Short mmCIF file of C-alpha atoms in Angstrom, two decimals:
data_model
loop_
_atom_site.label_atom_id
_atom_site.label_comp_id
_atom_site.label_asym_id
_atom_site.label_seq_id
_atom_site.Cartn_x
_atom_site.Cartn_y
_atom_site.Cartn_z
CA MET A 1 0.00 0.00 0.00
CA MET A 2 1.22 3.47 -0.89
CA THR A 3 1.48 5.70 2.17
CA ALA A 4 0.06 9.20 2.19
CA ARG A 5 3.58 10.57 2.38
CA THR A 6 4.69 8.56 -0.68
CA ALA A 7 1.60 9.61 -2.64
CA SER A 8 2.35 13.23 -1.79
CA LYS A 9 5.88 12.83 -3.10
CA PHE A 10 4.60 11.35 -6.36
CA ARG A 11 2.16 14.23 -6.80
CA SER A 12 4.97 16.70 -6.22
CA LEU A 13 7.14 14.84 -8.73
CA PHE A 14 4.41 14.85 -11.38
CA THR A 15 3.81 18.54 -10.74
CA ILE A 16 7.49 19.32 -11.19
CA VAL A 17 7.84 17.14 -14.30
CA GLY A 18 4.60 18.47 -15.78
CA GLY A 19 5.61 22.04 -15.05
CA GLY A 20 9.06 21.47 -16.52
CA THR A 21 7.57 19.91 -19.65
CA THR A 22 5.19 22.85 -20.04
CA VAL A 23 8.06 25.31 -19.71
CA PHE A 24 10.13 23.37 -22.26
CA VAL A 25 7.28 23.17 -24.76
CA ALA A 26 6.41 26.85 -24.33
CA HIS A 27 10.06 27.85 -24.76
CA ALA A 28 10.43 25.70 -27.89
CA LEU A 29 7.24 27.12 -29.39
CA PHE A 30 8.05 30.77 -28.75
CA THR A 31 11.74 30.60 -29.70
CA GLY A 32 10.99 28.76 -32.93
CA ASN A 33 13.05 25.64 -32.17
CA GLU A 34 13.22 24.05 -35.62
CA LYS A 35 13.87 20.52 -34.38
CA PHE A 36 10.96 20.67 -31.94
CA TYR A 37 8.55 21.88 -34.62
CA ARG A 38 9.83 19.37 -37.18
CA GLU A 39 9.96 16.28 -34.96
CA ALA A 40 7.24 16.91 -32.37
CA PHE A 41 4.78 19.73 -32.88
CA MET A 42 4.01 19.42 -36.60
CA PRO A 43 3.66 15.59 -36.46
CA CYS A 44 1.17 16.07 -33.60
CA LEU A 45 -0.88 18.45 -35.77
CA ARG A 46 -1.14 15.70 -38.37
CA LEU A 47 -3.20 13.66 -35.91
CA VAL A 48 -6.15 15.85 -36.86
CA SER A 49 -7.54 16.45 -40.36
CA ALA A 50 -5.71 18.83 -42.68
CA GLU A 51 -8.50 21.40 -42.52
CA SER A 52 -8.76 21.20 -38.70
CA ALA A 53 -5.00 21.73 -38.46
CA HIS A 54 -5.33 24.73 -40.79
CA VAL A 55 -8.07 26.28 -38.65
CA LEU A 56 -6.03 25.69 -35.45
CA ALA A 57 -2.95 27.29 -37.01
CA VAL A 58 -4.85 30.42 -38.00
CA LYS A 59 -6.38 30.69 -34.52
CA ALA A 60 -2.97 30.29 -32.89
CA ALA A 61 -1.53 33.04 -35.09
CA SER A 62 -4.49 35.31 -34.31
CA TRP A 63 -3.73 34.86 -30.59
CA GLY A 64 -0.06 35.70 -31.14
CA LEU A 65 1.16 32.19 -30.39
CA GLY A 66 4.38 31.24 -32.12
CA PRO A 67 7.99 32.41 -32.53
CA LYS A 68 8.57 36.14 -32.76
CA ALA A 69 10.56 37.86 -35.48
CA TRP A 70 12.33 40.20 -33.06
CA GLN A 71 14.57 37.26 -32.20
CA HIS A 72 15.81 37.20 -35.82
CA LYS A 73 16.18 40.77 -37.07
CA ASP A 74 16.15 40.92 -40.85
CA SER A 75 19.39 41.78 -42.59
CA SER A 76 19.47 44.94 -44.69
CA ILE A 77 20.39 42.81 -47.71
CA LEU A 78 16.82 41.45 -47.70
CA ARG A 79 15.11 44.85 -47.85
CA SER A 80 13.55 46.12 -51.05
CA GLN A 81 11.42 48.98 -52.33
CA LEU A 82 8.46 47.95 -54.46
CA TRP A 83 5.74 50.27 -55.70
CA ASP A 84 5.71 52.86 -52.89
CA ARG A 85 6.27 50.39 -50.07
CA GLN A 86 9.34 49.24 -48.15
CA PHE A 87 9.50 45.46 -47.70
CA ARG A 88 11.69 44.43 -44.77
CA ASN A 89 12.24 41.05 -46.43
CA PRO A 90 10.95 39.39 -49.62
CA ILE A 91 9.29 36.35 -48.00
CA GLY A 92 5.50 36.55 -47.80
CA LEU A 93 2.58 34.35 -46.88
CA ALA A 94 0.40 33.43 -49.85
CA ALA A 95 -3.36 33.87 -49.94
CA GLY A 96 -5.34 30.86 -48.83
CA PHE A 97 -3.87 30.56 -45.33
CA ASP A 98 -5.57 33.51 -43.63
CA LYS A 99 -8.69 33.51 -45.77
CA HIS A 100 -10.73 35.78 -43.50
CA GLY A 101 -8.16 38.34 -42.32
CA GLU A 102 -8.08 36.96 -38.77
CA ALA A 103 -4.36 36.79 -38.04
CA VAL A 104 -2.46 39.41 -40.06
CA ASP A 105 -0.32 40.82 -37.27
CA GLY A 106 0.30 37.45 -35.65
CA LEU A 107 1.60 36.16 -38.99
CA LEU A 108 3.75 39.23 -39.59
CA SER A 109 5.27 38.76 -36.16
CA ILE A 110 6.50 35.29 -37.21
CA GLY A 111 8.86 37.02 -39.63
CA PHE A 112 7.01 37.39 -42.92
CA GLY A 113 7.76 40.55 -44.85
CA PHE A 114 4.18 40.67 -46.05
CA VAL A 115 0.93 38.76 -45.65
CA GLU A 116 -1.79 38.30 -48.26
CA VAL A 117 -5.31 37.53 -47.01
CA GLY A 118 -8.20 35.99 -48.93
CA SER A 119 -9.51 35.14 -51.36
CA ILE A 120 -12.48 37.21 -50.19
CA THR A 121 -15.84 37.01 -51.97
CA PRO A 122 -18.55 39.69 -51.83
CA LYS A 123 -21.13 37.45 -50.14
CA PRO A 124 -20.39 34.78 -47.54
CA GLN A 125 -20.15 31.28 -49.00
CA ASP A 126 -19.29 27.90 -47.53
CA GLY A 127 -17.12 26.66 -50.36
CA ASN A 128 -17.06 23.03 -51.43
CA PRO A 129 -18.22 20.08 -49.28
CA LYS A 130 -15.80 18.53 -46.78
CA PRO A 131 -13.37 16.83 -46.84
CA ARG A 132 -11.70 19.26 -49.21
CA VAL A 133 -8.06 19.41 -48.06
CA PHE A 134 -5.70 16.45 -48.36
CA ARG A 135 -2.12 15.91 -47.27
CA LEU A 136 0.25 14.10 -49.61
CA LEU A 137 2.72 13.19 -46.89
CA GLU A 138 5.17 11.29 -49.07
CA ASP A 139 5.37 14.31 -51.38
CA LYS A 140 5.20 17.03 -48.70
CA ALA A 141 2.36 18.45 -50.76
CA ILE A 142 -1.30 19.40 -50.36
CA ILE A 143 -4.35 19.14 -52.60
CA ASN A 144 -7.18 21.50 -51.74
CA ARG A 145 -10.56 22.18 -53.25
CA TYR A 146 -11.79 24.74 -50.73
CA GLY A 147 -13.75 26.62 -53.39
CA PHE A 148 -13.38 30.19 -52.09
CA ASN A 149 -14.91 29.56 -48.66
CA SER A 150 -15.31 33.09 -47.33
CA VAL A 151 -17.07 35.01 -44.60
CA GLY A 152 -17.69 37.75 -47.18
CA HIS A 153 -16.63 41.36 -47.67
CA GLU A 154 -18.39 42.91 -44.69
CA ALA A 155 -16.95 40.61 -42.01
CA VAL A 156 -13.38 40.90 -43.31
CA LEU A 157 -13.75 44.64 -43.86
CA GLU A 158 -14.74 45.13 -40.23
CA ARG A 159 -11.71 43.15 -39.03
CA LEU A 160 -9.25 45.00 -41.23
CA GLN A 161 -10.71 48.39 -40.32
CA ARG A 162 -10.17 47.57 -36.63
CA ARG A 163 -6.60 46.60 -37.45
CA ALA A 164 -6.04 49.84 -39.38
CA GLY A 165 -7.36 51.81 -36.42
CA SER A 166 -4.98 50.10 -34.02
CA MET A 167 -2.04 50.61 -36.38
CA SER A 168 -2.71 54.34 -36.61
CA SER A 169 -1.92 54.55 -32.91
CA MET A 170 1.48 52.84 -33.31
CA SER A 171 4.57 54.93 -32.78
CA GLU A 172 6.27 56.24 -35.90
CA GLY A 173 9.39 54.13 -35.37
CA GLU A 174 7.66 50.78 -35.30
CA PRO A 175 7.95 48.61 -38.44
CA ARG A 176 4.88 48.43 -40.61
CA GLY A 177 3.77 45.11 -42.06
CA ILE A 178 2.67 44.92 -45.69
CA LEU A 179 -0.89 43.69 -46.31
CA GLY A 180 -2.11 42.27 -49.61
CA ILE A 181 -5.82 41.62 -50.14
CA ASN A 182 -6.79 38.88 -52.57
CA LEU A 183 -10.21 39.21 -54.21
CA GLY A 184 -12.44 36.44 -55.56
CA LYS A 185 -15.90 35.99 -57.03
CA ASN A 186 -18.91 34.19 -55.63
CA LYS A 187 -19.53 30.77 -57.12
CA THR A 188 -23.09 31.56 -58.20
CA SER A 189 -22.44 35.16 -59.25
CA ALA A 190 -23.83 36.16 -62.63
CA ASP A 191 -21.45 39.14 -62.77
CA ALA A 192 -17.86 38.11 -62.09
CA VAL A 193 -16.47 41.50 -63.09
CA GLY A 194 -18.91 43.20 -60.72
CA ASP A 195 -17.66 41.03 -57.84
CA TYR A 196 -14.07 42.17 -58.39
CA VAL A 197 -15.10 45.80 -58.81
CA GLU A 198 -16.95 45.62 -55.50
CA GLY A 199 -13.85 44.18 -53.85
CA VAL A 200 -11.71 47.05 -55.10
CA GLN A 201 -14.24 49.54 -53.82
CA LYS A 202 -14.46 47.88 -50.40
CA PHE A 203 -10.79 47.21 -49.70
CA GLY A 204 -8.86 49.73 -51.79
CA ALA A 205 -8.23 52.06 -48.86
CA LEU A 206 -6.98 49.26 -46.60
CA ALA A 207 -4.68 47.32 -48.93
CA ASP A 208 -0.99 47.87 -49.60
CA TYR A 209 -1.76 45.96 -52.79
CA LEU A 210 -4.82 44.26 -54.28
CA VAL A 211 -4.93 40.94 -56.11
CA ILE A 212 -7.41 39.86 -58.77
CA ASN A 213 -7.48 36.08 -58.42
CA VAL A 214 -8.58 34.55 -61.73
CA SER A 215 -6.64 31.32 -61.36
CA SER A 216 -8.13 29.17 -58.60
CA PRO A 217 -9.02 25.76 -60.07
CA ASN A 218 -11.85 25.24 -57.57
CA THR A 219 -14.42 27.79 -58.79
CA PRO A 220 -16.17 26.77 -62.03
CA GLY A 221 -15.39 29.08 -64.95
CA LEU A 222 -12.94 31.25 -63.02
CA ARG A 223 -9.84 30.41 -65.07
CA ALA A 224 -11.70 31.41 -68.24
CA LEU A 225 -11.15 35.01 -67.07
CA GLN A 226 -7.47 34.56 -67.99
CA GLY A 227 -8.45 34.65 -71.67
CA ARG A 228 -7.26 37.78 -73.46
CA GLN A 229 -10.61 39.42 -74.13
CA GLU A 230 -12.07 38.48 -70.75
CA LEU A 231 -8.95 39.66 -68.93
CA GLU A 232 -8.91 42.98 -70.77
CA GLN A 233 -12.53 43.68 -69.86
CA LEU A 234 -11.94 42.70 -66.23
CA ILE A 235 -8.80 44.80 -65.82
CA ASP A 236 -10.41 47.81 -67.48
CA LYS A 237 -13.29 47.74 -65.01
CA VAL A 238 -11.22 47.20 -61.87
CA LEU A 239 -8.76 49.93 -62.88
CA GLU A 240 -11.69 52.25 -63.39
CA ALA A 241 -12.97 51.34 -59.92
CA ARG A 242 -9.54 51.98 -58.44
CA SER A 243 -9.32 55.39 -60.08
CA SER A 244 -12.67 56.28 -58.52
CA LEU A 245 -11.51 55.53 -54.96
CA SER A 246 -11.72 58.52 -52.65
CA CYS A 247 -8.56 57.56 -50.74
CA PRO A 248 -5.43 59.54 -51.72
CA ARG A 249 -3.34 56.43 -52.36
CA LYS A 250 -4.50 54.06 -55.10
CA PRO A 251 -3.22 50.55 -54.28
CA PRO A 252 -1.17 48.60 -56.83
CA LEU A 253 -3.25 46.04 -58.70
CA LEU A 254 -1.85 42.55 -59.34
CA VAL A 255 -3.27 39.59 -61.24
CA LYS A 256 -2.72 36.03 -59.99
CA ILE A 257 -2.30 33.48 -62.76
CA ALA A 258 -2.26 29.69 -63.02
CA PRO A 259 0.72 27.44 -63.82
CA ASP A 260 -1.41 25.43 -66.27
CA LEU A 261 -1.05 27.85 -69.19
CA THR A 262 -0.03 27.37 -72.79
CA GLN A 263 2.64 29.58 -74.31
CA HIS A 264 -0.12 31.43 -76.18
CA ASP A 265 -1.97 32.01 -72.88
CA LYS A 266 1.16 33.46 -71.32
CA GLU A 267 1.77 35.74 -74.27
CA ASP A 268 -1.80 37.03 -74.13
CA ILE A 269 -1.60 37.69 -70.38
CA ALA A 270 1.72 39.51 -70.77
CA ALA A 271 0.31 41.64 -73.58
CA VAL A 272 -2.74 42.63 -71.54
CA ALA A 273 -0.75 43.21 -68.35
CA THR A 274 1.70 45.57 -70.04
CA ARG A 275 -0.69 47.57 -72.24
CA GLN A 276 0.29 51.21 -72.66
CA LYS A 277 -3.13 52.15 -71.33
CA GLY A 278 -4.59 49.79 -68.79
CA ALA A 279 -1.48 48.01 -67.51
CA VAL A 280 -1.52 46.29 -64.14
CA ASP A 281 1.14 46.81 -61.48
CA GLY A 282 2.34 43.24 -61.11
CA LEU A 283 1.70 39.52 -61.43
CA ILE A 284 1.51 36.70 -58.89
CA VAL A 285 2.95 33.57 -60.44
CA THR A 286 1.48 31.00 -59.78
CA ASN A 287 -1.60 29.49 -58.18
CA THR A 288 -2.00 25.74 -57.56
CA THR A 289 -1.95 23.26 -60.44
CA ILE A 290 -4.57 20.80 -61.67
CA SER A 291 -1.83 18.64 -63.19
CA ARG A 292 -0.43 15.60 -61.38
CA PRO A 293 3.29 14.99 -61.90
CA GLU A 294 4.23 11.34 -62.35
CA THR A 295 6.58 11.63 -59.37
CA LEU A 296 3.70 11.85 -56.87
CA GLN A 297 3.73 8.95 -54.39
CA SER A 298 0.73 9.56 -52.11
CA THR A 299 -2.55 7.78 -52.76
CA ASN A 300 -4.23 11.16 -52.23
CA LYS A 301 -2.88 12.27 -55.60
CA LYS A 302 -6.19 11.07 -57.07
CA GLU A 303 -8.15 13.79 -55.25
CA THR A 304 -9.45 16.65 -57.36
CA GLY A 305 -8.35 20.20 -56.59
CA GLY A 306 -5.25 22.34 -56.73
CA LEU A 307 -1.88 20.77 -55.95
CA SER A 308 0.68 22.82 -54.00
CA GLY A 309 4.08 22.20 -52.49
CA PRO A 310 7.39 20.88 -53.88
CA PRO A 311 5.81 19.03 -56.86
CA VAL A 312 4.69 22.36 -58.35
CA ARG A 313 7.99 24.19 -57.74
CA HIS A 314 9.57 23.65 -61.16
CA MET A 315 6.38 24.46 -63.08
CA SER A 316 5.89 27.63 -61.07
CA THR A 317 9.50 28.77 -61.44
CA GLU A 318 9.46 28.20 -65.19
CA THR A 319 6.29 30.30 -65.42
CA VAL A 320 8.04 33.05 -63.43
CA ARG A 321 10.91 32.95 -65.93
CA ASP A 322 8.53 33.00 -68.90
CA MET A 323 6.47 35.92 -67.59
CA TYR A 324 9.58 37.91 -66.70
CA LYS A 325 10.85 37.52 -70.27
CA LEU A 326 7.47 38.19 -71.87
CA THR A 327 7.01 41.37 -69.83
CA LYS A 328 10.67 42.33 -70.39
CA GLY A 329 11.15 42.71 -66.66
CA GLN A 330 8.76 45.67 -66.60
CA LEU A 331 6.31 44.21 -64.07
CA PRO A 332 7.12 43.15 -60.52
CA ILE A 333 6.42 39.44 -60.05
CA ILE A 334 5.59 37.66 -56.81
CA GLY A 335 6.76 34.07 -57.22
CA VAL A 336 4.86 31.36 -55.39
CA GLY A 337 4.75 27.59 -55.64
CA GLY A 338 6.83 24.94 -53.86
CA VAL A 339 9.06 27.28 -51.84
CA SER A 340 10.34 25.34 -48.82
CA CYS A 341 13.96 26.50 -48.42
CA GLY A 342 16.22 29.43 -49.19
CA ALA A 343 17.43 27.86 -52.44
CA ASP A 344 13.84 27.62 -53.71
CA ALA A 345 13.24 31.30 -52.96
CA TYR A 346 16.56 32.30 -54.53
CA GLU A 347 15.76 30.31 -57.68
CA LYS A 348 12.53 32.24 -58.16
CA ILE A 349 14.21 35.57 -57.47
CA ARG A 350 16.98 34.91 -59.98
CA GLY A 351 14.26 33.80 -62.40
CA GLY A 352 12.53 37.18 -62.15
CA ALA A 353 10.50 37.34 -58.91
CA SER A 354 10.87 40.51 -56.84
CA LEU A 355 9.10 38.86 -53.92
CA VAL A 356 8.33 35.26 -52.96
CA GLN A 357 5.43 33.64 -51.13
CA LEU A 358 4.97 30.29 -49.42
CA TYR A 359 2.11 28.37 -47.85
CA THR A 360 2.46 24.57 -47.96
CA ALA A 361 5.91 24.68 -46.33
CA MET A 362 4.24 26.21 -43.26
CA ALA A 363 1.92 23.20 -43.05
CA TYR A 364 4.84 20.76 -42.96
CA GLN A 365 7.61 22.69 -41.22
CA GLY A 366 5.75 25.22 -39.09
CA PRO A 367 6.61 28.90 -38.47
CA PRO A 368 10.40 28.36 -38.09
CA VAL A 369 10.62 27.78 -41.85
CA VAL A 370 10.21 31.54 -42.41
CA ASN A 371 13.38 32.58 -40.61
CA ARG A 372 15.30 29.58 -41.97
CA ILE A 373 14.44 30.59 -45.54
CA LYS A 374 15.51 34.18 -44.87
CA ARG A 375 18.77 33.00 -43.30
CA GLU A 376 19.56 30.67 -46.21
CA LEU A 377 18.57 33.29 -48.79
CA GLU A 378 20.86 35.88 -47.22
CA GLN A 379 23.76 33.43 -47.36
CA LEU A 380 23.14 32.64 -51.03
CA LEU A 381 22.94 36.32 -51.93
CA ARG A 382 26.23 37.05 -50.20
CA GLU A 383 27.96 34.04 -51.76
CA ASP A 384 27.06 35.34 -55.22
CA GLY A 385 28.26 38.85 -54.43
CA PHE A 386 24.92 40.65 -54.22
CA THR A 387 24.54 43.53 -51.80
CA SER A 388 20.73 43.53 -51.94
CA VAL A 389 17.99 41.13 -52.95
CA THR A 390 16.87 43.63 -55.59
CA GLU A 391 20.15 43.15 -57.47
CA ALA A 392 19.42 39.43 -57.79
CA VAL A 393 15.98 39.82 -59.37
CA GLY A 394 16.14 38.37 -62.89
CA ALA A 395 19.87 37.62 -62.60
CA ASP A 396 19.51 34.39 -64.59
CA HIS A 397 18.40 36.42 -67.58
CA ARG A 398 21.58 38.53 -67.40
CA GLY A 399 24.17 35.83 -66.74
CA SER A 400 24.96 32.94 -64.44
CA THR A 401 26.65 34.94 -61.68
CA GLN A 402 26.95 38.47 -60.40
CA THR A 403 30.01 40.27 -61.70
#
């Protein structure tokens, strides 16, 4: 029989061990211990469904849980000036993670140079039936068919207005995070152009840049808007809406395109995007792909939807290179697709991307991947003799190395 004294000792021991474990876990989480995230925390998240893990991650970021960027101050070599904004580093979070604008500042605090929210549709919509997100563990990839699930313009607008109000009270010396707002159309809308125009009108005053997303594979008919005539009409209308904004600053307008484009499609998009009258301010290259590379190992590869992660990296990077050449380097490009390390980001930058975004790498590696990519990117830039990331943009089109 265990005596009362012995039982008391065991309780004390468990309290000490439990408390010590809690302290260790908390320290690992908030300092961004890469090994802890890779070997313990992220595998635990995979015990729940992919969508549940996504929701939990957004909630955690909205509560400010996670490693903080102040522990890893960005090097000046990573800074760049784009449009009229200063980016403290070129690594951003792609749209699709924070769909409803819930966690912008929490995500910026992880170390991202910019965060893009959305896609946001005018009216609330549930998106496609569940399950609609699938891990391809063997490929470190994801297939999603969310279908623009959105709480709608009004709910997101209210959140972002509150954020803008709180930021206006920040001291002048504090760093300002860059916010992109990605706009979509409602699935049952009879007026796709009108949906995007409404988005520009609603969010133009709050966005550092706006994105017209015409490339999601999960909304029927959406990718047809990438056709030359359709794209011209759409851009004309949204540019007109932007010009009519009452705010003094008119946000840059970007178009997000798919990787599943023919050469003719790319040429048409480049021609429309760089028109003398009616040009856009940049391109996001690329969205997820509907193709399935033969290298895929997971049985989930049969699921319909957009594929993201390492399997789309080469296709995305080649599209970045193509669009940079077709636009003659005139338009800033945000490269996205399969970025999971510094070398991946550097490859896109040398291919013509001024900025880079990631998403799927967060799902597999957790928040520490952001600072690791920045650290590796800085090293690669220095090794090749660059003094700023801007110098490296499009370097592969000028020669193999910096001279």
